Amino acid sequence: MLQNKDITVAIGQATWRVSIEDSHSSKLCVDGDVSRGCTWCGKHEICLSNELTRLTFRRVCAHELTHAILFSTQACLLETYTEEQLCDFMALYGGEVINLADKLEEWAFRE
């Protein structure tokens, strides 16, 4: 089980707080459902469950980082994406998602 802790990271022009929370924390609940990760765009906060394995951490972290980057770049205003728009997003921001996910994985699993 991961240790509960937090760190700040720069995403776009904003500072975001990334935290590892108890798996039943209210910060991981959306509409009554418990999630493995949540991005609270208005608060610039990403919360990740302390029960994630290393493999699921990378997937959930990359997913939540993508929400944060979409919000930070205002690309989240689009409700649907064409294949070309998705490919453009990955070309522009895919590296940032992967680099941040790498750093956060190292941070999360450091003892």
mmCIF file of N, CA and C in Angstrom:
data_model
loop_
_atom_site.group_PDB
_atom_site.id
_atom_site.type_symbol
_atom_site.label_atom_id
_atom_site.label_comp_id
_atom_site.label_asym_id
_atom_site.label_seq_id
_atom_site.Cartn_x
_atom_site.Cartn_y
_atom_site.Cartn_z
ATOM 1 N N MET A 1 0.852 -1.174 0.000
ATOM 2 C CA MET A 1 0.000 0.000 0.000
ATOM 3 C C MET A 1 0.902 1.243 0.000
ATOM 4 N N LEU A 2 0.523 2.206 -0.816
ATOM 5 C CA LEU A 2 1.291 3.441 -0.916
ATOM 6 C C LEU A 2 1.091 4.308 0.326
ATOM 7 N N GLN A 3 2.109 5.066 0.626
ATOM 8 C CA GLN A 3 2.060 6.003 1.747
ATOM 9 C C GLN A 3 1.292 7.259 1.323
ATOM 10 N N ASN A 4 0.410 7.757 2.171
ATOM 11 C CA ASN A 4 -0.305 8.993 1.889
ATOM 12 C C ASN A 4 0.681 10.151 1.945
ATOM 13 N N LYS A 5 0.715 10.958 0.875
ATOM 14 C CA LYS A 5 1.608 12.113 0.806
ATOM 15 C C LYS A 5 1.174 13.001 -0.341
ATOM 16 N N ASP A 6 1.795 14.172 -0.464
ATOM 17 C CA ASP A 6 1.451 15.051 -1.575
ATOM 18 C C ASP A 6 2.690 15.766 -2.086
ATOM 19 N N ILE A 7 2.562 16.273 -3.304
ATOM 20 C CA ILE A 7 3.639 16.980 -3.992
ATOM 21 C C ILE A 7 2.980 18.006 -4.911
ATOM 22 N N THR A 8 3.702 19.047 -5.274
ATOM 23 C CA THR A 8 3.170 19.989 -6.262
ATOM 24 C C THR A 8 3.961 19.850 -7.554
ATOM 25 N N VAL A 9 3.252 20.021 -8.677
ATOM 26 C CA VAL A 9 3.868 19.952 -10.004
ATOM 27 C C VAL A 9 3.321 21.093 -10.853
ATOM 28 N N ALA A 10 4.112 21.522 -11.808
ATOM 29 C CA ALA A 10 3.671 22.561 -12.740
ATOM 30 C C ALA A 10 3.009 21.888 -13.938
ATOM 31 N N ILE A 11 1.806 22.323 -14.234
ATOM 32 C CA ILE A 11 1.088 21.874 -15.430
ATOM 33 C C ILE A 11 0.591 23.143 -16.093
ATOM 34 N N GLY A 12 1.105 23.409 -17.283
ATOM 35 C CA GLY A 12 0.788 24.667 -17.946
ATOM 36 C C GLY A 12 1.333 25.803 -17.102
ATOM 37 N N GLN A 13 0.527 26.810 -16.886
ATOM 38 C CA GLN A 13 0.937 27.976 -16.097
ATOM 39 C C GLN A 13 0.577 27.845 -14.624
ATOM 40 N N ALA A 14 -0.010 26.711 -14.242
ATOM 41 C CA ALA A 14 -0.522 26.558 -12.872
ATOM 42 C C ALA A 14 0.276 25.529 -12.080
ATOM 43 N N THR A 15 0.206 25.665 -10.774
ATOM 44 C CA THR A 15 0.768 24.676 -9.861
ATOM 45 C C THR A 15 -0.380 23.767 -9.418
ATOM 46 N N TRP A 16 -0.168 22.476 -9.568
ATOM 47 C CA TRP A 16 -1.170 21.480 -9.193
ATOM 48 C C TRP A 16 -0.644 20.674 -8.005
ATOM 49 N N ARG A 17 -1.544 20.318 -7.116
ATOM 50 C CA ARG A 17 -1.214 19.444 -5.986
ATOM 51 C C ARG A 17 -1.617 18.025 -6.382
ATOM 52 N N VAL A 18 -0.679 17.102 -6.249
ATOM 53 C CA VAL A 18 -0.950 15.686 -6.480
ATOM 54 C C VAL A 18 -0.822 14.998 -5.134
ATOM 55 N N SER A 19 -1.852 14.251 -4.749
ATOM 56 C CA SER A 19 -1.810 13.586 -3.443
ATOM 57 C C SER A 19 -2.190 12.119 -3.574
ATOM 58 N N ILE A 20 -1.602 11.339 -2.694
ATOM 59 C CA ILE A 20 -1.989 9.945 -2.534
ATOM 60 C C ILE A 20 -2.854 9.911 -1.287
ATOM 61 N N GLU A 21 -4.075 9.423 -1.467
ATOM 62 C CA GLU A 21 -5.095 9.474 -0.413
ATOM 63 C C GLU A 21 -5.567 8.073 -0.044
ATOM 64 N N ASP A 22 -6.125 7.949 1.167
ATOM 65 C CA ASP A 22 -6.780 6.707 1.557
ATOM 66 C C ASP A 22 -7.800 6.346 0.491
ATOM 67 N N SER A 23 -7.888 5.075 0.168
ATOM 68 C CA SER A 23 -8.741 4.639 -0.948
ATOM 69 C C SER A 23 -10.215 4.991 -0.780
ATOM 70 N N HIS A 24 -10.644 5.298 0.435
ATOM 71 C CA HIS A 24 -12.050 5.665 0.660
ATOM 72 C C HIS A 24 -12.207 7.143 1.037
ATOM 73 N N SER A 25 -11.195 7.935 0.711
ATOM 74 C CA SER A 25 -11.252 9.369 0.981
ATOM 75 C C SER A 25 -12.371 10.016 0.172
ATOM 76 N N SER A 26 -12.981 11.023 0.746
ATOM 77 C CA SER A 26 -14.033 11.753 0.022
ATOM 78 C C SER A 26 -13.471 12.422 -1.228
ATOM 79 N N LYS A 27 -12.151 12.658 -1.258
ATOM 80 C CA LYS A 27 -11.526 13.263 -2.436
ATOM 81 C C LYS A 27 -11.520 12.320 -3.634
ATOM 82 N N LEU A 28 -11.764 11.033 -3.391
ATOM 83 C CA LEU A 28 -11.810 10.052 -4.473
ATOM 84 C C LEU A 28 -13.234 9.646 -4.824
ATOM 85 N N CYS A 29 -14.219 10.356 -4.261
ATOM 86 C CA CYS A 29 -15.629 10.045 -4.519
ATOM 87 C C CYS A 29 -16.229 11.063 -5.481
ATOM 88 N N VAL A 30 -16.874 10.553 -6.512
ATOM 89 C CA VAL A 30 -17.573 11.397 -7.479
ATOM 90 C C VAL A 30 -18.975 10.827 -7.641
ATOM 91 N N ASP A 31 -19.953 11.645 -7.333
ATOM 92 C CA ASP A 31 -21.364 11.217 -7.429
ATOM 93 C C ASP A 31 -21.618 9.906 -6.688
ATOM 94 N N GLY A 32 -20.990 9.749 -5.526
ATOM 95 C CA GLY A 32 -21.197 8.567 -4.699
ATOM 96 C C GLY A 32 -20.347 7.370 -5.074
ATOM 97 N N ASP A 33 -19.617 7.448 -6.170
ATOM 98 C CA ASP A 33 -18.758 6.344 -6.591
ATOM 99 C C ASP A 33 -17.312 6.618 -6.183
ATOM 100 N N VAL A 34 -16.646 5.586 -5.670
ATOM 101 C CA VAL A 34 -15.237 5.707 -5.301
ATOM 102 C C VAL A 34 -14.388 5.403 -6.530
ATOM 103 N N SER A 35 -13.419 6.272 -6.797
ATOM 104 C CA SER A 35 -12.546 6.118 -7.955
ATOM 105 C C SER A 35 -11.124 5.813 -7.507
ATOM 106 N N ARG A 36 -10.310 5.358 -8.441
ATOM 107 C CA ARG A 36 -8.892 5.132 -8.147
ATOM 108 C C ARG A 36 -8.102 6.427 -8.289
ATOM 109 N N GLY A 37 -8.694 7.398 -8.978
ATOM 110 C CA GLY A 37 -8.069 8.694 -9.152
ATOM 111 C C GLY A 37 -9.105 9.725 -9.529
ATOM 112 N N CYS A 38 -8.896 10.956 -9.116
ATOM 113 C CA CYS A 38 -9.803 12.058 -9.454
ATOM 114 C C CYS A 38 -8.994 13.314 -9.722
ATOM 115 N N THR A 39 -9.449 14.081 -10.691
ATOM 116 C CA THR A 39 -8.851 15.378 -10.978
ATOM 117 C C THR A 39 -9.891 16.438 -10.678
ATOM 118 N N TRP A 40 -9.522 17.351 -9.786
ATOM 119 C CA TRP A 40 -10.398 18.453 -9.398
ATOM 120 C C TRP A 40 -9.835 19.715 -10.059
ATOM 121 N N CYS A 41 -10.321 19.987 -11.276
ATOM 122 C CA CYS A 41 -9.744 21.064 -12.084
ATOM 123 C C CYS A 41 -9.838 22.427 -11.420
ATOM 124 N N GLY A 42 -10.968 22.752 -10.842
ATOM 125 C CA GLY A 42 -11.137 24.057 -10.204
ATOM 126 C C GLY A 42 -10.197 24.281 -9.036
ATOM 127 N N LYS A 43 -9.756 23.193 -8.412
ATOM 128 C CA LYS A 43 -8.843 23.279 -7.272
ATOM 129 C C LYS A 43 -7.389 23.016 -7.680
ATOM 130 N N HIS A 44 -7.163 22.667 -8.941
ATOM 131 C CA HIS A 44 -5.832 22.262 -9.414
ATOM 132 C C HIS A 44 -5.277 21.143 -8.535
ATOM 133 N N GLU A 45 -6.062 20.085 -8.424
ATOM 134 C CA GLU A 45 -5.694 18.982 -7.539
ATOM 135 C C GLU A 45 -5.965 17.638 -8.204
ATOM 136 N N ILE A 46 -5.008 16.731 -8.077
ATOM 137 C CA ILE A 46 -5.144 15.358 -8.543
ATOM 138 C C ILE A 46 -4.989 14.456 -7.328
ATOM 139 N N CYS A 47 -5.953 13.569 -7.129
ATOM 140 C CA CYS A 47 -5.911 12.643 -5.999
ATOM 141 C C CYS A 47 -5.830 11.218 -6.540
ATOM 142 N N LEU A 48 -4.941 10.432 -5.961
ATOM 143 C CA LEU A 48 -4.726 9.050 -6.379
ATOM 144 C C LEU A 48 -4.876 8.134 -5.176
ATOM 145 N N SER A 49 -5.448 6.956 -5.384
ATOM 146 C CA SER A 49 -5.678 6.003 -4.307
ATOM 147 C C SER A 49 -4.362 5.408 -3.805
ATOM 148 N N ASN A 50 -4.302 5.183 -2.493
ATOM 149 C CA ASN A 50 -3.114 4.563 -1.910
ATOM 150 C C ASN A 50 -3.067 3.058 -2.139
ATOM 151 N N GLU A 51 -4.092 2.499 -2.771
ATOM 152 C CA GLU A 51 -4.130 1.063 -3.036
ATOM 153 C C GLU A 51 -3.703 0.703 -4.460
ATOM 154 N N LEU A 52 -3.194 1.674 -5.216
ATOM 155 C CA LEU A 52 -2.769 1.391 -6.584
ATOM 156 C C LEU A 52 -1.476 0.586 -6.596
ATOM 157 N N THR A 53 -1.419 -0.407 -7.483
ATOM 158 C CA THR A 53 -0.161 -1.118 -7.723
ATOM 159 C C THR A 53 0.684 -0.252 -8.652
ATOM 160 N N ARG A 54 1.929 -0.605 -8.835
ATOM 161 C CA ARG A 54 2.800 0.169 -9.714
ATOM 162 C C ARG A 54 2.215 0.213 -11.133
ATOM 163 N N LEU A 55 1.718 -0.913 -11.618
ATOM 164 C CA LEU A 55 1.145 -0.966 -12.970
ATOM 165 C C LEU A 55 -0.098 -0.090 -13.094
ATOM 166 N N THR A 56 -1.005 -0.177 -12.140
ATOM 167 C CA THR A 56 -2.222 0.635 -12.227
ATOM 168 C C THR A 56 -1.939 2.096 -11.903
ATOM 169 N N PHE A 57 -0.919 2.363 -11.086
ATOM 170 C CA PHE A 57 -0.569 3.744 -10.783
ATOM 171 C C PHE A 57 -0.245 4.499 -12.068
ATOM 172 N N ARG A 58 0.589 3.907 -12.931
ATOM 173 C CA ARG A 58 0.979 4.577 -14.174
ATOM 174 C C ARG A 58 -0.235 4.896 -15.030
ATOM 175 N N ARG A 59 -1.123 3.937 -15.148
ATOM 176 C CA ARG A 59 -2.310 4.126 -15.992
ATOM 177 C C ARG A 59 -3.228 5.200 -15.421
ATOM 178 N N VAL A 60 -3.531 5.107 -14.136
ATOM 179 C CA VAL A 60 -4.432 6.064 -13.489
ATOM 180 C C VAL A 60 -3.790 7.454 -13.464
ATOM 181 N N CYS A 61 -2.506 7.513 -13.156
ATOM 182 C CA CYS A 61 -1.804 8.794 -13.103
ATOM 183 C C CYS A 61 -1.813 9.470 -14.477
ATOM 184 N N ALA A 62 -1.494 8.732 -15.532
ATOM 185 C CA ALA A 62 -1.498 9.299 -16.882
ATOM 186 C C ALA A 62 -2.899 9.775 -17.261
ATOM 187 N N HIS A 63 -3.910 9.022 -16.869
ATOM 188 C CA HIS A 63 -5.304 9.399 -17.145
ATOM 189 C C HIS A 63 -5.639 10.732 -16.469
ATOM 190 N N GLU A 64 -5.307 10.841 -15.174
ATOM 191 C CA GLU A 64 -5.625 12.065 -14.429
ATOM 192 C C GLU A 64 -4.787 13.250 -14.912
ATOM 193 N N LEU A 65 -3.533 13.011 -15.263
ATOM 194 C CA LEU A 65 -2.702 14.083 -15.820
ATOM 195 C C LEU A 65 -3.277 14.598 -17.134
ATOM 196 N N THR A 66 -3.842 13.705 -17.923
ATOM 197 C CA THR A 66 -4.451 14.120 -19.183
ATOM 198 C C THR A 66 -5.629 15.059 -18.915
ATOM 199 N N HIS A 67 -6.448 14.749 -17.907
ATOM 200 C CA HIS A 67 -7.532 15.670 -17.525
ATOM 201 C C HIS A 67 -6.954 17.039 -17.168
ATOM 202 N N ALA A 68 -5.893 17.045 -16.358
ATOM 203 C CA ALA A 68 -5.302 18.306 -15.910
ATOM 204 C C ALA A 68 -4.742 19.106 -17.090
ATOM 205 N N ILE A 69 -4.089 18.433 -18.020
ATOM 206 C CA ILE A 69 -3.531 19.133 -19.175
ATOM 207 C C ILE A 69 -4.641 19.626 -20.094
ATOM 208 N N LEU A 70 -5.672 18.834 -20.273
ATOM 209 C CA LEU A 70 -6.822 19.294 -21.054
ATOM 210 C C LEU A 70 -7.399 20.571 -20.444
ATOM 211 N N PHE A 71 -7.559 20.575 -19.128
ATOM 212 C CA PHE A 71 -8.088 21.749 -18.445
ATOM 213 C C PHE A 71 -7.134 22.930 -18.586
ATOM 214 N N SER A 72 -5.860 22.689 -18.336
ATOM 215 C CA SER A 72 -4.863 23.767 -18.348
ATOM 216 C C SER A 72 -4.694 24.399 -19.719
ATOM 217 N N THR A 73 -4.901 23.613 -20.767
ATOM 218 C CA THR A 73 -4.747 24.125 -22.136
ATOM 219 C C THR A 73 -6.078 24.577 -22.721
ATOM 220 N N GLN A 74 -7.138 24.440 -21.952
ATOM 221 C CA GLN A 74 -8.493 24.779 -22.383
ATOM 222 C C GLN A 74 -9.007 23.857 -23.482
ATOM 223 N N ALA A 75 -8.277 22.790 -23.767
ATOM 224 C CA ALA A 75 -8.751 21.817 -24.746
ATOM 225 C C ALA A 75 -9.956 21.057 -24.209
ATOM 226 N N CYS A 76 -10.193 21.124 -22.886
ATOM 227 C CA CYS A 76 -11.313 20.401 -22.297
ATOM 228 C C CYS A 76 -12.661 20.999 -22.707
ATOM 229 N N LEU A 77 -12.653 22.142 -23.351
ATOM 230 C CA LEU A 77 -13.912 22.733 -23.791
ATOM 231 C C LEU A 77 -14.574 21.901 -24.889
ATOM 232 N N LEU A 78 -13.770 21.115 -25.578
ATOM 233 C CA LEU A 78 -14.329 20.230 -26.597
ATOM 234 C C LEU A 78 -14.927 19.008 -25.910
ATOM 235 N N GLU A 79 -16.144 18.676 -26.252
ATOM 236 C CA GLU A 79 -16.768 17.521 -25.618
ATOM 237 C C GLU A 79 -16.524 16.238 -26.392
ATOM 238 N N THR A 80 -16.220 16.363 -27.660
ATOM 239 C CA THR A 80 -15.904 15.186 -28.465
ATOM 240 C C THR A 80 -14.648 15.487 -29.261
ATOM 241 N N TYR A 81 -13.916 14.451 -29.544
ATOM 242 C CA TYR A 81 -12.673 14.608 -30.285
ATOM 243 C C TYR A 81 -12.719 13.760 -31.544
ATOM 244 N N THR A 82 -12.268 14.331 -32.623
ATOM 245 C CA THR A 82 -12.088 13.535 -33.824
ATOM 246 C C THR A 82 -10.755 12.813 -33.689
ATOM 247 N N GLU A 83 -10.524 11.867 -34.531
ATOM 248 C CA GLU A 83 -9.248 11.154 -34.522
ATOM 249 C C GLU A 83 -8.087 12.131 -34.705
ATOM 250 N N GLU A 84 -8.242 13.090 -35.596
ATOM 251 C CA GLU A 84 -7.174 14.066 -35.845
ATOM 252 C C GLU A 84 -6.908 14.936 -34.622
ATOM 253 N N GLN A 85 -7.957 15.360 -33.931
ATOM 254 C CA GLN A 85 -7.783 16.178 -32.732
ATOM 255 C C GLN A 85 -7.072 15.395 -31.633
ATOM 256 N N LEU A 86 -7.433 14.123 -31.468
ATOM 257 C CA LEU A 86 -6.783 13.287 -30.477
ATOM 258 C C LEU A 86 -5.303 13.109 -30.816
ATOM 259 N N CYS A 87 -5.014 12.869 -32.087
ATOM 260 C CA CYS A 87 -3.615 12.715 -32.512
ATOM 261 C C CYS A 87 -2.833 14.008 -32.304
ATOM 262 N N ASP A 88 -3.444 15.154 -32.588
ATOM 263 C CA ASP A 88 -2.789 16.435 -32.342
ATOM 264 C C ASP A 88 -2.513 16.631 -30.850
ATOM 265 N N PHE A 89 -3.488 16.294 -30.005
ATOM 266 C CA PHE A 89 -3.286 16.423 -28.566
ATOM 267 C C PHE A 89 -2.093 15.575 -28.118
ATOM 268 N N MET A 90 -2.038 14.336 -28.593
ATOM 269 C CA MET A 90 -0.927 13.463 -28.215
ATOM 270 C C MET A 90 0.404 13.992 -28.736
ATOM 271 N N ALA A 91 0.413 14.534 -29.945
ATOM 272 C CA ALA A 91 1.646 15.089 -30.502
ATOM 273 C C ALA A 91 2.132 16.281 -29.672
ATOM 274 N N LEU A 92 1.202 17.090 -29.212
ATOM 275 C CA LEU A 92 1.555 18.277 -28.438
ATOM 276 C C LEU A 92 1.866 17.978 -26.976
ATOM 277 N N TYR A 93 1.088 17.105 -26.347
ATOM 278 C CA TYR A 93 1.158 16.944 -24.896
ATOM 279 C C TYR A 93 1.462 15.529 -24.413
ATOM 280 N N GLY A 94 1.521 14.568 -25.301
ATOM 281 C CA GLY A 94 1.777 13.181 -24.888
ATOM 282 C C GLY A 94 3.070 13.033 -24.112
ATOM 283 N N GLY A 95 4.132 13.695 -24.588
ATOM 284 C CA GLY A 95 5.414 13.630 -23.888
ATOM 285 C C GLY A 95 5.339 14.190 -22.487
ATOM 286 N N GLU A 96 4.590 15.280 -22.324
ATOM 287 C CA GLU A 96 4.431 15.890 -20.997
ATOM 288 C C GLU A 96 3.700 14.938 -20.051
ATOM 289 N N VAL A 97 2.655 14.277 -20.552
ATOM 290 C CA VAL A 97 1.920 13.308 -19.730
ATOM 291 C C VAL A 97 2.863 12.198 -19.276
ATOM 292 N N ILE A 98 3.622 11.631 -20.199
ATOM 293 C CA ILE A 98 4.521 10.521 -19.875
ATOM 294 C C ILE A 98 5.634 10.967 -18.926
ATOM 295 N N ASN A 99 6.247 12.121 -19.190
ATOM 296 C CA ASN A 99 7.325 12.614 -18.319
ATOM 297 C C ASN A 99 6.831 12.861 -16.902
ATOM 298 N N LEU A 100 5.666 13.496 -16.764
ATOM 299 C CA LEU A 100 5.106 13.727 -15.429
ATOM 300 C C LEU A 100 4.722 12.418 -14.751
ATOM 301 N N ALA A 101 4.150 11.487 -15.507
ATOM 302 C CA ALA A 101 3.781 10.186 -14.937
ATOM 303 C C ALA A 101 5.023 9.453 -14.439
ATOM 304 N N ASP A 102 6.118 9.526 -15.197
ATOM 305 C CA ASP A 102 7.384 8.905 -14.765
ATOM 306 C C ASP A 102 7.850 9.500 -13.439
ATOM 307 N N LYS A 103 7.859 10.832 -13.354
ATOM 308 C CA LYS A 103 8.309 11.508 -12.133
ATOM 309 C C LYS A 103 7.416 11.171 -10.947
ATOM 310 N N LEU A 104 6.105 11.147 -11.180
ATOM 311 C CA LEU A 104 5.180 10.864 -10.083
ATOM 312 C C LEU A 104 5.252 9.404 -9.651
ATOM 313 N N GLU A 105 5.487 8.495 -10.576
ATOM 314 C CA GLU A 105 5.647 7.085 -10.211
ATOM 315 C C GLU A 105 6.887 6.913 -9.332
ATOM 316 N N GLU A 106 7.973 7.540 -9.724
ATOM 317 C CA GLU A 106 9.200 7.469 -8.915
ATOM 318 C C GLU A 106 8.955 8.039 -7.519
ATOM 319 N N TRP A 107 8.277 9.183 -7.455
ATOM 320 C CA TRP A 107 7.953 9.815 -6.171
ATOM 321 C C TRP A 107 7.050 8.919 -5.319
ATOM 322 N N ALA A 108 6.011 8.352 -5.929
ATOM 323 C CA ALA A 108 5.019 7.584 -5.180
ATOM 324 C C ALA A 108 5.614 6.319 -4.580
ATOM 325 N N PHE A 109 6.531 5.675 -5.300
ATOM 326 C CA PHE A 109 7.048 4.394 -4.842
ATOM 327 C C PHE A 109 8.400 4.505 -4.139
ATOM 328 N N ARG A 110 8.878 5.733 -3.960
ATOM 329 C CA ARG A 110 10.106 5.958 -3.193
ATOM 330 C C ARG A 110 9.784 5.783 -1.717
ATOM 331 N N GLU A 111 10.616 5.073 -1.023
ATOM 332 C CA GLU A 111 10.354 4.806 0.398
ATOM 333 C C GLU A 111 10.905 5.869 1.289
#
